[in-house]
Amino acid sequence: MLSFTEENYLKALLLLTLEVQHKNEAGTNQLAQYLGVKPATATDMLRKLKEKKLISYEKYGKISLSDEGRRKAVEVLRKHRLWETFLYEKLDFTWDEVHEVAEQLEHIQSAKLVDKLDKFLGFPEYDPHGDAIPDAQGNLKPSYKKTLSEVQEGTQCRMVAVKDNSAAFLQYVSQLHLGIDSEIKVLGRQAYDGSMEIVINDTRTTVSQKFAENIFIV
């Protein structure tokens, strides 16, 4: 049985490696920043995870998940995204509210409950933020890689996921009346700061480059 903290570290390592295409490792400082802890704190936990053969790690070196570590991380991620979907679809939580609650529910250990939850929801492939949900065998679809910031002027595209799952960002996206599957047309881009003029549901608006970098599109 792993502690909540150990599970959080494994899930964070999985998410960090998924964010960088063709990379299966992360650095200690990168992990510490992601989790909001000091590097020394992260190092202590990494030693424990190495002792349990859940990661491959040498001091000052890169960290990678072992096969068992990845299996555990995917289990936690699956529970997290299924609970987000349940809260959003069945209990009317908004998409900026589900993450915090799912952070607590993801540590429930009953595999039977998780499988029944998956079936109850109709075996969803994506959570409310557009992130892929691992299936019962641990298979995980590739993450979307193209962001709105990469789109050329005059392009029509569709939002499929968000990179930033923070409540503040999701609330801002909602204020723009933008959501999963929303159509976006790029009208122009400012050379000075990278801001973009776009059309969402026939409404013109201007968004920052930072905003565009956090919207995945197809």
CSV table of C-alpha atoms in Angstrom, one decimal:
chain,number,residue,atom,x,y,z
A,1,MET,CA,0.0,0.0,0.0
A,2,LEU,CA,1.4,3.4,-1.0
A,3,SER,CA,0.9,6.6,0.9
A,4,PHE,CA,-1.1,9.4,-0.7
A,5,THR,CA,2.1,11.4,-1.1
A,6,GLU,CA,3.9,8.5,-2.9
A,7,GLU,CA,1.0,8.2,-5.3
A,8,ASN,CA,1.0,11.9,-5.9
A,9,TYR,CA,4.7,11.8,-6.8
A,10,LEU,CA,4.2,8.8,-9.2
A,11,LYS,CA,1.3,10.6,-10.9
A,12,ALA,CA,3.3,13.8,-11.2
A,13,LEU,CA,6.2,11.9,-12.8
A,14,LEU,CA,3.8,10.3,-15.3
A,15,LEU,CA,2.3,13.6,-16.2
A,16,LEU,CA,5.6,15.3,-16.6
A,17,THR,CA,6.9,12.6,-19.0
A,18,LEU,CA,3.6,12.7,-21.0
A,19,GLU,CA,3.9,16.5,-21.5
A,20,VAL,CA,7.3,16.1,-23.2
A,21,GLN,CA,7.0,14.0,-26.4
A,22,HIS,CA,9.5,11.1,-26.7
A,23,LYS,CA,10.8,11.7,-23.1
A,24,ASN,CA,10.4,9.1,-20.4
A,25,GLU,CA,12.3,11.0,-17.7
A,26,ALA,CA,12.2,14.1,-15.6
A,27,GLY,CA,14.6,16.1,-13.3
A,28,THR,CA,14.4,16.6,-9.6
A,29,ASN,CA,14.0,20.4,-9.8
A,30,GLN,CA,11.4,20.0,-12.5
A,31,LEU,CA,9.4,17.6,-10.3
A,32,ALA,CA,9.8,19.7,-7.2
A,33,GLN,CA,8.5,22.8,-9.0
A,34,TYR,CA,5.6,20.8,-10.5
A,35,LEU,CA,4.5,19.6,-7.0
A,36,GLY,CA,5.3,22.9,-5.2
A,37,VAL,CA,7.9,21.4,-2.8
A,38,LYS,CA,11.5,22.1,-2.1
A,39,PRO,CA,14.1,20.0,-4.1
A,40,ALA,CA,15.4,18.5,-0.9
A,41,THR,CA,11.9,17.3,0.0
A,42,ALA,CA,11.5,15.7,-3.5
A,43,THR,CA,14.9,14.0,-3.1
A,44,ASP,CA,13.8,12.4,0.1
A,45,MET,CA,10.7,11.0,-1.5
A,46,LEU,CA,12.5,9.8,-4.6
A,47,ARG,CA,14.8,7.7,-2.4
A,48,LYS,CA,11.8,6.0,-0.9
A,49,LEU,CA,10.3,5.3,-4.3
A,50,LYS,CA,13.6,3.9,-5.5
A,51,GLU,CA,13.8,1.6,-2.5
A,52,LYS,CA,10.3,0.3,-3.5
A,53,LYS,CA,11.6,-0.2,-7.1
A,54,LEU,CA,9.0,2.2,-8.5
A,55,ILE,CA,11.5,4.5,-10.1
A,56,SER,CA,15.0,4.6,-11.5
A,57,TYR,CA,16.9,7.4,-10.0
A,58,GLU,CA,20.5,8.6,-9.2
A,59,LYS,CA,21.2,11.7,-7.2
A,60,TYR,CA,21.4,14.8,-9.6
A,61,GLY,CA,20.3,12.5,-12.4
A,62,LYS,CA,17.1,12.0,-14.3
A,63,ILE,CA,14.1,10.1,-12.9
A,64,SER,CA,12.1,7.5,-14.8
A,65,LEU,CA,9.3,5.3,-13.7
A,66,SER,CA,9.8,1.5,-13.5
A,67,ASP,CA,7.2,-0.7,-15.2
A,68,GLU,CA,5.5,-1.2,-11.8
A,69,GLY,CA,5.8,2.5,-11.0
A,70,ARG,CA,4.2,3.5,-14.3
A,71,ARG,CA,1.4,0.9,-13.7
A,72,LYS,CA,0.7,2.5,-10.3
A,73,ALA,CA,0.8,6.0,-11.7
A,74,VAL,CA,-1.6,5.2,-14.5
A,75,GLU,CA,-4.0,3.6,-11.9
A,76,VAL,CA,-4.0,6.9,-10.0
A,77,LEU,CA,-4.4,9.0,-13.1
A,78,ARG,CA,-7.3,6.8,-14.3
A,79,LYS,CA,-9.1,7.2,-10.9
A,80,HIS,CA,-8.5,10.9,-10.9
A,81,ARG,CA,-9.9,11.5,-14.4
A,82,LEU,CA,-12.9,9.2,-13.9
A,83,TRP,CA,-13.8,11.0,-10.7
A,84,GLU,CA,-13.5,14.3,-12.5
A,85,THR,CA,-15.9,13.0,-15.2
A,86,PHE,CA,-18.4,11.7,-12.6
A,87,LEU,CA,-18.4,15.0,-10.7
A,88,TYR,CA,-18.9,17.0,-13.9
A,89,GLU,CA,-21.5,14.8,-15.6
A,90,LYS,CA,-23.5,13.4,-12.7
A,91,LEU,CA,-23.2,15.9,-9.8
A,92,ASP,CA,-23.1,19.2,-11.8
A,93,PHE,CA,-19.7,20.3,-10.6
A,94,THR,CA,-18.2,22.9,-13.0
A,95,TRP,CA,-15.0,22.0,-14.8
A,96,ASP,CA,-12.9,24.3,-12.6
A,97,GLU,CA,-14.2,22.6,-9.4
A,98,VAL,CA,-13.6,18.9,-10.2
A,99,HIS,CA,-9.8,18.8,-9.9
A,100,GLU,CA,-9.5,19.6,-6.2
A,101,VAL,CA,-12.2,17.0,-5.2
A,102,ALA,CA,-10.7,14.4,-7.6
A,103,GLU,CA,-7.3,14.9,-5.9
A,104,GLN,CA,-8.9,13.4,-2.8
A,105,LEU,CA,-11.0,10.7,-4.4
A,106,GLU,CA,-8.1,9.3,-6.6
A,107,HIS,CA,-6.6,7.6,-3.5
A,108,ILE,CA,-9.6,5.2,-3.0
A,109,GLN,CA,-8.1,1.7,-3.3
A,110,SER,CA,-11.1,-0.3,-4.4
A,111,ALA,CA,-10.5,-1.6,-7.9
A,112,LYS,CA,-14.0,-2.9,-8.1
A,113,LEU,CA,-15.5,0.5,-7.4
A,114,VAL,CA,-13.3,2.2,-10.1
A,115,ASP,CA,-14.3,-0.5,-12.6
A,116,LYS,CA,-18.0,0.0,-11.8
A,117,LEU,CA,-17.6,3.8,-12.0
A,118,ASP,CA,-16.0,3.4,-15.4
A,119,LYS,CA,-18.9,1.2,-16.6
A,120,PHE,CA,-21.5,3.5,-15.0
A,121,LEU,CA,-20.1,6.5,-17.0
A,122,GLY,CA,-20.1,4.5,-20.2
A,123,PHE,CA,-16.3,4.0,-20.4
A,124,PRO,CA,-15.5,7.6,-21.2
A,125,GLU,CA,-12.3,8.2,-23.2
A,126,TYR,CA,-11.8,11.8,-22.1
A,127,ASP,CA,-12.3,13.8,-18.9
A,128,PRO,CA,-14.0,17.3,-18.8
A,129,HIS,CA,-10.7,19.0,-19.6
A,130,GLY,CA,-10.2,16.9,-22.7
A,131,ASP,CA,-7.5,14.7,-21.1
A,132,ALA,CA,-7.4,11.0,-22.1
A,133,ILE,CA,-8.6,8.6,-19.4
A,134,PRO,CA,-6.6,5.3,-19.2
A,135,ASP,CA,-8.6,2.2,-19.7
A,136,ALA,CA,-8.7,-0.8,-17.3
A,137,GLN,CA,-5.7,-2.3,-19.0
A,138,GLY,CA,-3.6,0.9,-18.5
A,139,ASN,CA,-3.7,2.0,-22.1
A,140,LEU,CA,-3.5,5.7,-22.5
A,141,LYS,CA,-4.1,7.6,-25.7
A,142,PRO,CA,-1.4,10.1,-26.8
A,143,SER,CA,-1.8,13.6,-25.6
A,144,TYR,CA,-2.8,16.4,-27.9
A,145,LYS,CA,0.3,18.4,-29.0
A,146,LYS,CA,-0.8,21.3,-31.1
A,147,THR,CA,-1.8,24.5,-29.4
A,148,LEU,CA,-3.7,27.5,-30.5
A,149,SER,CA,-0.5,29.6,-30.5
A,150,GLU,CA,0.8,27.5,-33.4
A,151,VAL,CA,-2.2,28.1,-35.6
A,152,GLN,CA,-1.7,30.4,-38.7
A,153,GLU,CA,-3.9,33.4,-39.5
A,154,GLY,CA,-7.1,32.5,-41.2
A,155,THR,CA,-7.3,28.9,-39.8
A,156,GLN,CA,-10.5,27.4,-38.5
A,157,CYS,CA,-9.9,24.9,-35.7
A,158,ARG,CA,-11.6,23.2,-32.7
A,159,MET,CA,-10.6,23.2,-29.1
A,160,VAL,CA,-10.1,19.7,-27.7
A,161,ALA,CA,-8.3,20.1,-24.4
A,162,VAL,CA,-6.6,22.6,-22.0
A,163,LYS,CA,-3.1,22.4,-20.9
A,164,ASP,CA,-3.6,24.5,-17.7
A,165,ASN,CA,-6.2,22.9,-15.4
A,166,SER,CA,-6.0,25.6,-12.7
A,167,ALA,CA,-9.3,27.0,-11.5
A,168,ALA,CA,-8.4,30.6,-12.5
A,169,PHE,CA,-7.6,29.6,-16.1
A,170,LEU,CA,-10.7,27.4,-16.5
A,171,GLN,CA,-12.9,30.2,-15.2
A,172,TYR,CA,-11.3,32.6,-17.7
A,173,VAL,CA,-11.9,30.1,-20.6
A,174,SER,CA,-15.6,29.8,-19.5
A,175,GLN,CA,-15.9,33.6,-19.4
A,176,LEU,CA,-15.0,33.6,-23.1
A,177,HIS,CA,-17.8,31.1,-23.7
A,178,LEU,CA,-15.1,28.6,-24.9
A,179,GLY,CA,-15.3,24.9,-24.1
A,180,ILE,CA,-14.4,21.5,-25.4
A,181,ASP,CA,-15.4,21.2,-29.1
A,182,SER,CA,-15.8,25.0,-29.5
A,183,GLU,CA,-14.9,26.2,-33.0
A,184,ILE,CA,-12.2,28.9,-33.1
A,185,LYS,CA,-11.2,31.0,-36.1
A,186,VAL,CA,-7.9,32.9,-36.0
A,187,LEU,CA,-8.1,36.3,-37.6
A,188,GLY,CA,-4.7,37.7,-36.8
A,189,ARG,CA,-1.7,37.9,-34.6
A,190,GLN,CA,0.3,40.8,-33.2
A,191,ALA,CA,4.0,40.6,-33.9
A,192,TYR,CA,4.8,42.6,-30.8
A,193,ASP,CA,3.5,40.4,-28.1
A,194,GLY,CA,2.0,37.3,-29.9
A,195,SER,CA,-1.5,38.2,-28.9
A,196,MET,CA,-4.2,36.8,-31.2
A,197,GLU,CA,-7.5,38.0,-32.5
A,198,ILE,CA,-9.9,35.1,-32.7
A,199,VAL,CA,-13.6,34.4,-33.2
A,200,ILE,CA,-15.5,32.2,-30.8
A,201,ASN,CA,-19.2,31.5,-31.6
A,202,ASP,CA,-19.4,34.6,-33.9
A,203,THR,CA,-17.8,36.8,-31.1
A,204,ARG,CA,-14.5,38.5,-31.8
A,205,THR,CA,-12.0,38.7,-28.9
A,206,THR,CA,-8.3,39.1,-28.3
A,207,VAL,CA,-6.3,36.6,-26.2
A,208,SER,CA,-2.7,36.6,-25.0
A,209,GLN,CA,0.0,34.3,-26.3
A,210,LYS,CA,0.1,32.6,-22.8
A,211,PHE,CA,-3.6,31.9,-23.2
A,212,ALA,CA,-3.1,30.4,-26.7
A,213,GLU,CA,-0.3,28.2,-25.5
A,214,ASN,CA,-2.7,26.5,-23.0
A,215,ILE,CA,-5.4,25.6,-25.5
A,216,PHE,CA,-5.0,22.4,-27.4
A,217,ILE,CA,-6.7,22.3,-30.8
A,218,VAL,CA,-7.2,20.1,-33.9
